[in-house]
């Protein structure tokens, strides 16, 4: 055990008077002049996405409210709009959960398996898969197929492109591998569960409006543990049209409500904000890589914490 019989004193941390002045005593004139001269808000810092969700959550818990408070009048205006609406709509993928990350993990597991079986460089498989994915999802899953049908088509197309031998057993193995890794890596966005719970507590109805196969989105809601909060799941598969092809008006008709009965939150400007706004729905852009802007149309938030601050 260490035993200290007397105080350390300033000599322990400082070898000379200037050091002691800097670290222990009064701030010397001009010491931090460069820092003070450069202490400005940088508006265009690149989004690096290196923080974990737990780290983001901690930062928002301590600093988010102070930040949003810069828009006091806009908070009151948005709160009044949210309070008035009966229905709150959300996109699902990359709005309520980390779909891009989990689907990437699942895809890489499949491509790694193909590479291990056939020796094809995984980088080549990834490049081809990106091309196929873009082509195969152009209709936004509005043709009524299941998620397994879409995945089977994509995996088979990759294998055929490189003339790799395969059978139904191998394809089934890839499908099982993808689903297992996707489910295991699903993660809610920071504060998503709290937001959904709060909305139900204050009597709101919640609709998910999403582009994706009905079966996959139903499984995702269950795996994420948020299906109990959802009053209606509207998918492009169910309605047979994409978001940019009249999905929002059809959802309104199905729910027997008007645009003034709903607020919608989504992450894509092209596939969420523009079509929802065109349908007359007041929308909030969930833009994680951008600055908060509550006085714009649509208003922008970059975390779901900020939506909770506005609500409460």
mmCIF file of C-alpha atoms in Angstrom:
data_model
loop_
_atom_site.group_PDB
_atom_site.id
_atom_site.type_symbol
_atom_site.label_atom_id
_atom_site.label_comp_id
_atom_site.label_asym_id
_atom_site.label_seq_id
_atom_site.Cartn_x
_atom_site.Cartn_y
_atom_site.Cartn_z
ATOM 1 C CA UNK A 1 0.000 0.000 0.000
ATOM 2 C CA UNK A 2 1.235 3.507 -0.827
ATOM 3 C CA UNK A 3 1.462 5.894 2.140
ATOM 4 C CA UNK A 4 1.952 9.653 1.671
ATOM 5 C CA UNK A 5 3.188 11.453 4.787
ATOM 6 C CA UNK A 6 3.102 14.971 3.392
ATOM 7 C CA UNK A 7 1.374 16.978 0.615
ATOM 8 C CA UNK A 8 2.872 16.784 -2.843
ATOM 9 C CA UNK A 9 3.132 20.543 -3.241
ATOM 10 C CA UNK A 10 3.408 22.449 -6.516
ATOM 11 C CA UNK A 11 6.918 21.142 -7.113
ATOM 12 C CA UNK A 12 5.492 17.692 -7.793
ATOM 13 C CA UNK A 13 3.652 18.856 -10.936
ATOM 14 C CA UNK A 14 5.794 21.791 -11.987
ATOM 15 C CA UNK A 15 9.521 21.786 -12.562
ATOM 16 C CA UNK A 16 9.795 25.568 -12.823
ATOM 17 C CA UNK A 17 7.882 28.789 -12.188
ATOM 18 C CA UNK A 18 6.496 29.244 -15.753
ATOM 19 C CA UNK A 19 4.988 25.764 -15.701
ATOM 20 C CA UNK A 20 3.421 26.375 -12.309
ATOM 21 C CA UNK A 21 1.996 29.665 -13.552
ATOM 22 C CA UNK A 22 0.469 27.955 -16.580
ATOM 23 C CA UNK A 23 -1.051 24.926 -14.892
ATOM 24 C CA UNK A 24 -1.665 25.960 -11.286
ATOM 25 C CA UNK A 25 -1.904 29.718 -10.943
ATOM 26 C CA UNK A 26 -3.455 32.636 -12.818
ATOM 27 C CA UNK A 27 -3.693 32.337 -16.592
ATOM 28 C CA UNK A 28 -0.720 34.275 -18.022
ATOM 29 C CA UNK A 29 -1.597 37.069 -20.412
ATOM 30 C CA UNK A 30 -1.936 35.805 -23.956
ATOM 31 C CA UNK A 31 -1.370 32.133 -23.166
ATOM 32 C CA UNK A 32 -4.505 30.930 -24.955
ATOM 33 C CA UNK A 33 -4.725 33.765 -27.447
ATOM 34 C CA UNK A 34 -4.586 31.458 -30.488
ATOM 35 C CA UNK A 35 -7.310 29.214 -29.090
ATOM 36 C CA UNK A 36 -9.543 32.151 -28.249
ATOM 37 C CA UNK A 37 -9.064 33.661 -31.686
ATOM 38 C CA UNK A 38 -10.104 30.370 -33.302
ATOM 39 C CA UNK A 39 -13.071 29.579 -31.027
ATOM 40 C CA UNK A 40 -15.834 29.707 -33.619
ATOM 41 C CA UNK A 41 -18.506 27.271 -34.754
ATOM 42 C CA UNK A 42 -17.421 25.428 -37.875
ATOM 43 C CA UNK A 43 -20.574 24.953 -40.019
ATOM 44 C CA UNK A 44 -19.326 22.330 -42.442
ATOM 45 C CA UNK A 45 -17.401 19.773 -40.403
ATOM 46 C CA UNK A 46 -17.619 16.386 -42.183
ATOM 47 C CA UNK A 47 -19.800 13.710 -40.605
ATOM 48 C CA UNK A 48 -17.487 10.859 -39.597
ATOM 49 C CA UNK A 49 -19.998 8.470 -37.916
ATOM 50 C CA UNK A 50 -17.326 7.100 -35.574
ATOM 51 C CA UNK A 51 -19.331 7.441 -32.366
ATOM 52 C CA UNK A 52 -21.309 4.513 -31.024
ATOM 53 C CA UNK A 53 -25.005 4.972 -30.366
ATOM 54 C CA UNK A 54 -24.289 4.933 -26.627
ATOM 55 C CA UNK A 55 -21.788 7.777 -27.057
ATOM 56 C CA UNK A 56 -24.228 9.775 -29.191
ATOM 57 C CA UNK A 57 -26.914 9.198 -26.593
ATOM 58 C CA UNK A 58 -24.677 10.489 -23.797
ATOM 59 C CA UNK A 59 -23.743 13.640 -25.709
ATOM 60 C CA UNK A 60 -27.354 14.397 -26.604
ATOM 61 C CA UNK A 61 -28.482 13.815 -23.027
ATOM 62 C CA UNK A 62 -26.093 16.477 -21.720
ATOM 63 C CA UNK A 63 -25.855 18.972 -24.571
ATOM 64 C CA UNK A 64 -28.763 18.441 -26.953
ATOM 65 C CA UNK A 65 -31.324 20.450 -25.033
ATOM 66 C CA UNK A 66 -28.985 23.445 -24.757
ATOM 67 C CA UNK A 67 -28.395 23.297 -28.501
ATOM 68 C CA UNK A 68 -32.064 23.049 -29.498
ATOM 69 C CA UNK A 69 -32.941 25.858 -27.095
ATOM 70 C CA UNK A 70 -31.415 28.267 -29.615
ATOM 71 C CA UNK A 71 -34.714 27.887 -31.515
ATOM 72 C CA UNK A 72 -37.129 28.656 -28.662
ATOM 73 C CA UNK A 73 -39.844 30.213 -30.828
ATOM 74 C CA UNK A 74 -39.572 27.462 -33.434
ATOM 75 C CA UNK A 75 -39.762 24.788 -30.751
ATOM 76 C CA UNK A 76 -43.058 26.233 -29.541
ATOM 77 C CA UNK A 77 -44.380 26.395 -33.114
ATOM 78 C CA UNK A 78 -43.368 22.810 -33.914
ATOM 79 C CA UNK A 79 -44.667 21.547 -30.583
ATOM 80 C CA UNK A 80 -48.050 23.087 -31.343
ATOM 81 C CA UNK A 81 -48.125 21.365 -34.749
ATOM 82 C CA UNK A 82 -47.152 17.983 -33.295
ATOM 83 C CA UNK A 83 -49.673 18.341 -30.477
ATOM 84 C CA UNK A 84 -52.498 19.065 -32.917
ATOM 85 C CA UNK A 85 -51.854 16.065 -35.201
ATOM 86 C CA UNK A 86 -53.506 12.737 -34.418
ATOM 87 C CA UNK A 87 -51.109 10.583 -36.448
ATOM 88 C CA UNK A 88 -47.300 10.626 -36.382
ATOM 89 C CA UNK A 89 -45.695 8.902 -39.361
ATOM 90 C CA UNK A 90 -42.156 7.544 -39.535
ATOM 91 C CA UNK A 91 -39.982 6.048 -42.189
ATOM 92 C CA UNK A 92 -38.431 2.850 -40.823
ATOM 93 C CA UNK A 93 -35.050 2.112 -42.407
ATOM 94 C CA UNK A 94 -32.337 4.552 -41.261
ATOM 95 C CA UNK A 95 -34.912 6.659 -39.417
ATOM 96 C CA UNK A 96 -35.934 4.413 -36.543
ATOM 97 C CA UNK A 97 -33.152 1.857 -36.883
ATOM 98 C CA UNK A 98 -29.661 1.406 -38.341
ATOM 99 C CA UNK A 99 -30.721 -0.410 -41.492
ATOM 100 C CA UNK A 100 -27.803 0.602 -43.696
ATOM 101 C CA UNK A 101 -25.318 -0.780 -41.199
ATOM 102 C CA UNK A 102 -27.167 -4.031 -40.448
ATOM 103 C CA UNK A 103 -27.887 -4.775 -44.116
ATOM 104 C CA UNK A 104 -24.227 -4.087 -44.887
ATOM 105 C CA UNK A 105 -23.141 -6.609 -42.259
ATOM 106 C CA UNK A 106 -25.580 -9.188 -43.641
ATOM 107 C CA UNK A 107 -24.505 -8.600 -47.246
ATOM 108 C CA UNK A 108 -20.801 -8.828 -46.427
ATOM 109 C CA UNK A 109 -21.367 -12.134 -44.640
ATOM 110 C CA UNK A 110 -22.952 -13.561 -47.802
ATOM 111 C CA UNK A 111 -20.282 -12.217 -50.131
ATOM 112 C CA UNK A 112 -17.536 -13.495 -47.822
ATOM 113 C CA UNK A 113 -19.118 -16.958 -47.981
ATOM 114 C CA UNK A 114 -19.223 -16.827 -51.788
ATOM 115 C CA UNK A 115 -15.602 -15.685 -51.853
ATOM 116 C CA UNK A 116 -14.564 -18.484 -49.506
ATOM 117 C CA UNK A 117 -16.342 -21.102 -51.635
ATOM 118 C CA UNK A 118 -15.175 -19.915 -55.059
ATOM 119 C CA UNK A 119 -12.090 -17.765 -54.488
ATOM 120 C CA UNK A 120 -13.554 -14.689 -56.157
ATOM 121 C CA UNK A 121 -12.127 -11.476 -54.629
ATOM 122 C CA UNK A 122 -14.654 -10.010 -52.242
ATOM 123 C CA UNK A 123 -14.054 -6.510 -53.627
ATOM 124 C CA UNK A 124 -15.214 -7.690 -57.068
ATOM 125 C CA UNK A 125 -18.278 -9.330 -55.524
ATOM 126 C CA UNK A 126 -19.096 -6.131 -53.614
ATOM 127 C CA UNK A 127 -18.841 -3.979 -56.735
ATOM 128 C CA UNK A 128 -21.116 -6.240 -58.737
ATOM 129 C CA UNK A 129 -23.587 -6.613 -55.877
ATOM 130 C CA UNK A 130 -23.885 -2.802 -55.619
ATOM 131 C CA UNK A 131 -24.794 -2.618 -59.312
ATOM 132 C CA UNK A 132 -27.323 -5.444 -59.004
ATOM 133 C CA UNK A 133 -28.860 -3.968 -55.844
ATOM 134 C CA UNK A 134 -29.436 -0.634 -57.525
ATOM 135 C CA UNK A 135 -31.080 -2.310 -60.518
ATOM 136 C CA UNK A 136 -33.185 -4.814 -58.581
ATOM 137 C CA UNK A 137 -34.578 -2.259 -56.104
ATOM 138 C CA UNK A 138 -35.490 0.399 -58.663
ATOM 139 C CA UNK A 139 -39.210 -0.384 -58.229
ATOM 140 C CA UNK A 140 -38.937 0.135 -54.430
ATOM 141 C CA UNK A 141 -40.319 -3.376 -53.703
ATOM 142 C CA UNK A 142 -43.734 -2.506 -55.098
ATOM 143 C CA UNK A 143 -44.238 -5.685 -57.166
ATOM 144 C CA UNK A 144 -45.457 -7.871 -54.295
ATOM 145 C CA UNK A 145 -42.529 -10.260 -53.842
ATOM 146 C CA UNK A 146 -41.188 -11.395 -50.481
ATOM 147 C CA UNK A 147 -37.824 -10.333 -49.104
ATOM 148 C CA UNK A 148 -36.492 -13.851 -49.727
ATOM 149 C CA UNK A 149 -37.534 -13.639 -53.393
ATOM 150 C CA UNK A 150 -35.587 -10.378 -53.799
ATOM 151 C CA UNK A 151 -32.516 -11.692 -52.018
ATOM 152 C CA UNK A 152 -32.535 -14.939 -54.003
ATOM 153 C CA UNK A 153 -32.593 -12.916 -57.234
ATOM 154 C CA UNK A 154 -29.679 -10.730 -56.119
ATOM 155 C CA UNK A 155 -27.475 -13.566 -54.888
ATOM 156 C CA UNK A 156 -28.170 -15.645 -57.996
ATOM 157 C CA UNK A 157 -27.361 -12.682 -60.242
ATOM 158 C CA UNK A 158 -23.987 -12.214 -58.537
ATOM 159 C CA UNK A 159 -23.115 -15.884 -58.896
ATOM 160 C CA UNK A 160 -24.214 -15.951 -62.557
ATOM 161 C CA UNK A 161 -22.236 -12.807 -63.362
ATOM 162 C CA UNK A 162 -19.004 -14.535 -62.332
ATOM 163 C CA UNK A 163 -20.127 -17.922 -63.758
ATOM 164 C CA UNK A 164 -19.882 -19.518 -60.316
ATOM 165 C CA UNK A 165 -21.471 -22.938 -59.887
ATOM 166 C CA UNK A 166 -24.295 -23.115 -57.359
ATOM 167 C CA UNK A 167 -27.430 -25.064 -56.515
ATOM 168 C CA UNK A 168 -30.608 -24.490 -54.523
ATOM 169 C CA UNK A 169 -28.959 -25.781 -51.355
ATOM 170 C CA UNK A 170 -26.183 -23.161 -51.570
ATOM 171 C CA UNK A 171 -28.667 -20.354 -52.277
ATOM 172 C CA UNK A 172 -30.774 -21.440 -49.295
ATOM 173 C CA UNK A 173 -27.649 -21.394 -47.160
ATOM 174 C CA UNK A 174 -26.896 -17.819 -48.287
ATOM 175 C CA UNK A 175 -30.471 -16.742 -47.523
ATOM 176 C CA UNK A 176 -30.262 -18.212 -44.011
ATOM 177 C CA UNK A 177 -26.870 -16.597 -43.456
ATOM 178 C CA UNK A 178 -28.127 -13.175 -44.558
ATOM 179 C CA UNK A 179 -31.243 -13.290 -42.374
ATOM 180 C CA UNK A 180 -29.314 -14.452 -39.300
ATOM 181 C CA UNK A 181 -26.711 -11.681 -39.599
ATOM 182 C CA UNK A 182 -29.309 -9.040 -40.410
ATOM 183 C CA UNK A 183 -31.443 -9.906 -37.385
ATOM 184 C CA UNK A 184 -28.440 -10.140 -35.055
ATOM 185 C CA UNK A 185 -27.172 -6.685 -36.044
ATOM 186 C CA UNK A 186 -30.472 -4.771 -35.953
ATOM 187 C CA UNK A 187 -30.230 -1.733 -33.675
ATOM 188 C CA UNK A 188 -32.629 1.105 -32.960
ATOM 189 C CA UNK A 189 -31.565 4.684 -33.473
ATOM 190 C CA UNK A 190 -30.739 6.569 -30.294
ATOM 191 C CA UNK A 191 -33.935 7.475 -28.448
ATOM 192 C CA UNK A 192 -36.264 5.730 -30.929
ATOM 193 C CA UNK A 193 -37.871 3.589 -28.249
ATOM 194 C CA UNK A 194 -38.334 6.580 -25.926
ATOM 195 C CA UNK A 195 -39.922 8.644 -28.707
ATOM 196 C CA UNK A 196 -42.399 5.923 -29.643
ATOM 197 C CA UNK A 197 -43.283 5.356 -25.997
ATOM 198 C CA UNK A 198 -43.778 9.084 -25.402
ATOM 199 C CA UNK A 199 -46.030 9.429 -28.441
ATOM 200 C CA UNK A 200 -48.273 6.610 -27.232
ATOM 201 C CA UNK A 201 -48.371 8.121 -23.733
ATOM 202 C CA UNK A 202 -49.728 11.383 -25.124
ATOM 203 C CA UNK A 203 -52.347 9.585 -27.200
ATOM 204 C CA UNK A 204 -50.822 9.650 -30.680
ATOM 205 C CA UNK A 205 -51.331 6.998 -33.341
ATOM 206 C CA UNK A 206 -48.195 5.845 -35.150
ATOM 207 C CA UNK A 207 -47.886 4.746 -38.761
ATOM 208 C CA UNK A 208 -44.740 3.423 -40.410
ATOM 209 C CA UNK A 209 -44.538 4.367 -44.100
ATOM 210 C CA UNK A 210 -41.655 2.499 -45.666
ATOM 211 C CA UNK A 211 -40.281 1.160 -48.917
ATOM 212 C CA UNK A 212 -39.555 -2.489 -48.371
ATOM 213 C CA UNK A 213 -41.019 -5.986 -48.540
ATOM 214 C CA UNK A 214 -43.936 -6.385 -46.135
ATOM 215 C CA UNK A 215 -42.573 -9.577 -44.566
ATOM 216 C CA UNK A 216 -39.119 -8.108 -43.916
ATOM 217 C CA UNK A 217 -40.492 -4.946 -42.325
ATOM 218 C CA UNK A 218 -42.844 -6.942 -40.095
ATOM 219 C CA UNK A 219 -39.916 -9.092 -38.920
ATOM 220 C CA UNK A 220 -37.787 -5.994 -38.328
ATOM 221 C CA UNK A 221 -40.454 -4.371 -36.135
ATOM 222 C CA UNK A 222 -40.722 -7.534 -34.044
ATOM 223 C CA UNK A 223 -36.952 -8.012 -33.761
ATOM 224 C CA UNK A 224 -36.487 -4.376 -32.748
ATOM 225 C CA UNK A 225 -39.231 -4.721 -30.145
ATOM 226 C CA UNK A 226 -41.312 -1.788 -31.396
ATOM 227 C CA UNK A 227 -44.198 -3.563 -33.138
ATOM 228 C CA UNK A 228 -46.448 -2.963 -30.103
ATOM 229 C CA UNK A 229 -46.230 0.800 -30.665
ATOM 230 C CA UNK A 230 -47.260 0.716 -34.334
ATOM 231 C CA UNK A 231 -50.908 1.211 -35.298
ATOM 232 C CA UNK A 232 -50.370 0.617 -39.010
ATOM 233 C CA UNK A 233 -47.489 -0.532 -41.211
ATOM 234 C CA UNK A 234 -47.698 0.857 -44.743
ATOM 235 C CA UNK A 235 -45.250 -0.723 -47.163
ATOM 236 C CA UNK A 236 -44.738 -0.343 -50.875
ATOM 237 C CA UNK A 237 -45.389 -4.075 -51.197
ATOM 238 C CA UNK A 238 -48.794 -3.777 -49.522
ATOM 239 C CA UNK A 239 -49.964 -0.805 -51.608
ATOM 240 C CA UNK A 240 -48.146 -1.693 -54.825
ATOM 241 C CA UNK A 241 -46.675 1.794 -55.325
ATOM 242 C CA UNK A 242 -43.476 3.554 -54.258
ATOM 243 C CA UNK A 243 -43.229 6.660 -52.110
ATOM 244 C CA UNK A 244 -42.556 8.785 -55.167
ATOM 245 C CA UNK A 245 -45.489 7.152 -56.969
ATOM 246 C CA UNK A 246 -48.419 8.200 -54.789
ATOM 247 C CA UNK A 247 -47.900 6.074 -51.667
ATOM 248 C CA UNK A 248 -48.555 8.914 -49.200
ATOM 249 C CA UNK A 249 -52.007 9.863 -50.583
ATOM 250 C CA UNK A 250 -52.986 6.193 -50.601
ATOM 251 C CA UNK A 251 -51.974 5.815 -46.957
ATOM 252 C CA UNK A 252 -54.048 8.865 -46.035
ATOM 253 C CA UNK A 253 -57.056 7.411 -47.860
ATOM 254 C CA UNK A 254 -56.580 4.034 -46.190
ATOM 255 C CA UNK A 255 -56.483 5.629 -42.724
ATOM 256 C CA UNK A 256 -59.448 7.886 -43.591
ATOM 257 C CA UNK A 257 -57.549 11.014 -42.571
ATOM 258 C CA UNK A 258 -56.455 14.280 -44.181
ATOM 259 C CA UNK A 259 -52.901 15.620 -44.525
ATOM 260 C CA UNK A 260 -53.604 17.973 -41.604
ATOM 261 C CA UNK A 261 -54.014 14.937 -39.341
ATOM 262 C CA UNK A 262 -50.401 13.768 -39.751
ATOM 263 C CA UNK A 263 -46.779 14.770 -39.187
ATOM 264 C CA UNK A 264 -44.200 12.623 -40.989
ATOM 265 C CA UNK A 265 -40.520 12.097 -40.098
ATOM 266 C CA UNK A 266 -38.070 10.548 -42.563
ATOM 267 C CA UNK A 267 -34.397 10.583 -43.516
ATOM 268 C CA UNK A 268 -34.522 10.936 -47.316
ATOM 269 C CA UNK A 269 -35.145 14.262 -48.975
ATOM 270 C CA UNK A 270 -36.075 12.655 -52.294
ATOM 271 C CA UNK A 271 -38.134 9.686 -51.078
ATOM 272 C CA UNK A 272 -39.563 11.090 -47.848
ATOM 273 C CA UNK A 273 -39.655 14.878 -47.704
ATOM 274 C CA UNK A 274 -40.611 15.726 -51.270
ATOM 275 C CA UNK A 275 -43.451 13.190 -51.778
ATOM 276 C CA UNK A 276 -44.848 13.649 -48.251
ATOM 277 C CA UNK A 277 -44.814 17.440 -48.584
ATOM 278 C CA UNK A 278 -46.371 17.171 -52.041
ATOM 279 C CA UNK A 279 -49.203 15.191 -50.425
ATOM 280 C CA UNK A 280 -49.759 18.098 -48.032
ATOM 281 C CA UNK A 281 -48.271 16.384 -44.972
ATOM 282 C CA UNK A 282 -46.213 18.500 -42.577
ATOM 283 C CA UNK A 283 -42.821 16.776 -42.565
ATOM 284 C CA UNK A 284 -39.658 16.826 -40.462
ATOM 285 C CA UNK A 285 -36.370 15.873 -42.117
ATOM 286 C CA UNK A 286 -34.256 13.515 -39.998
ATOM 287 C CA UNK A 287 -30.860 14.480 -41.445
ATOM 288 C CA UNK A 288 -28.131 12.936 -39.294
ATOM 289 C CA UNK A 289 -25.245 14.398 -41.296
ATOM 290 C CA UNK A 290 -26.567 17.963 -41.330
ATOM 291 C CA UNK A 291 -27.003 20.820 -38.884
ATOM 292 C CA UNK A 292 -30.249 21.336 -37.018
ATOM 293 C CA UNK A 293 -32.497 23.885 -38.700
ATOM 294 C CA UNK A 294 -35.918 24.333 -37.128
ATOM 295 C CA UNK A 295 -36.855 27.494 -39.016
ATOM 296 C CA UNK A 296 -36.716 25.928 -42.501
ATOM 297 C CA UNK A 297 -39.284 24.051 -44.573
ATOM 298 C CA UNK A 298 -39.072 21.222 -43.836
ATOM 299 C CA UNK A 299 -37.422 21.669 -40.428
ATOM 300 C CA UNK A 300 -34.331 19.519 -39.907
ATOM 301 C CA UNK A 301 -33.258 17.510 -36.882
ATOM 302 C CA UNK A 302 -30.158 15.334 -36.701
ATOM 303 C CA UNK A 303 -31.079 13.119 -33.741
ATOM 304 C CA UNK A 304 -34.327 11.730 -32.361
ATOM 305 C CA UNK A 305 -33.361 13.287 -29.037
ATOM 306 C CA UNK A 306 -34.143 16.655 -30.600
ATOM 307 C CA UNK A 307 -37.610 15.464 -31.568
ATOM 308 C CA UNK A 308 -38.130 14.431 -27.948
ATOM 309 C CA UNK A 309 -36.995 17.882 -26.753
ATOM 310 C CA UNK A 310 -39.501 19.509 -29.101
ATOM 311 C CA UNK A 311 -42.308 17.256 -27.880
ATOM 312 C CA UNK A 312 -41.535 17.779 -24.228
#
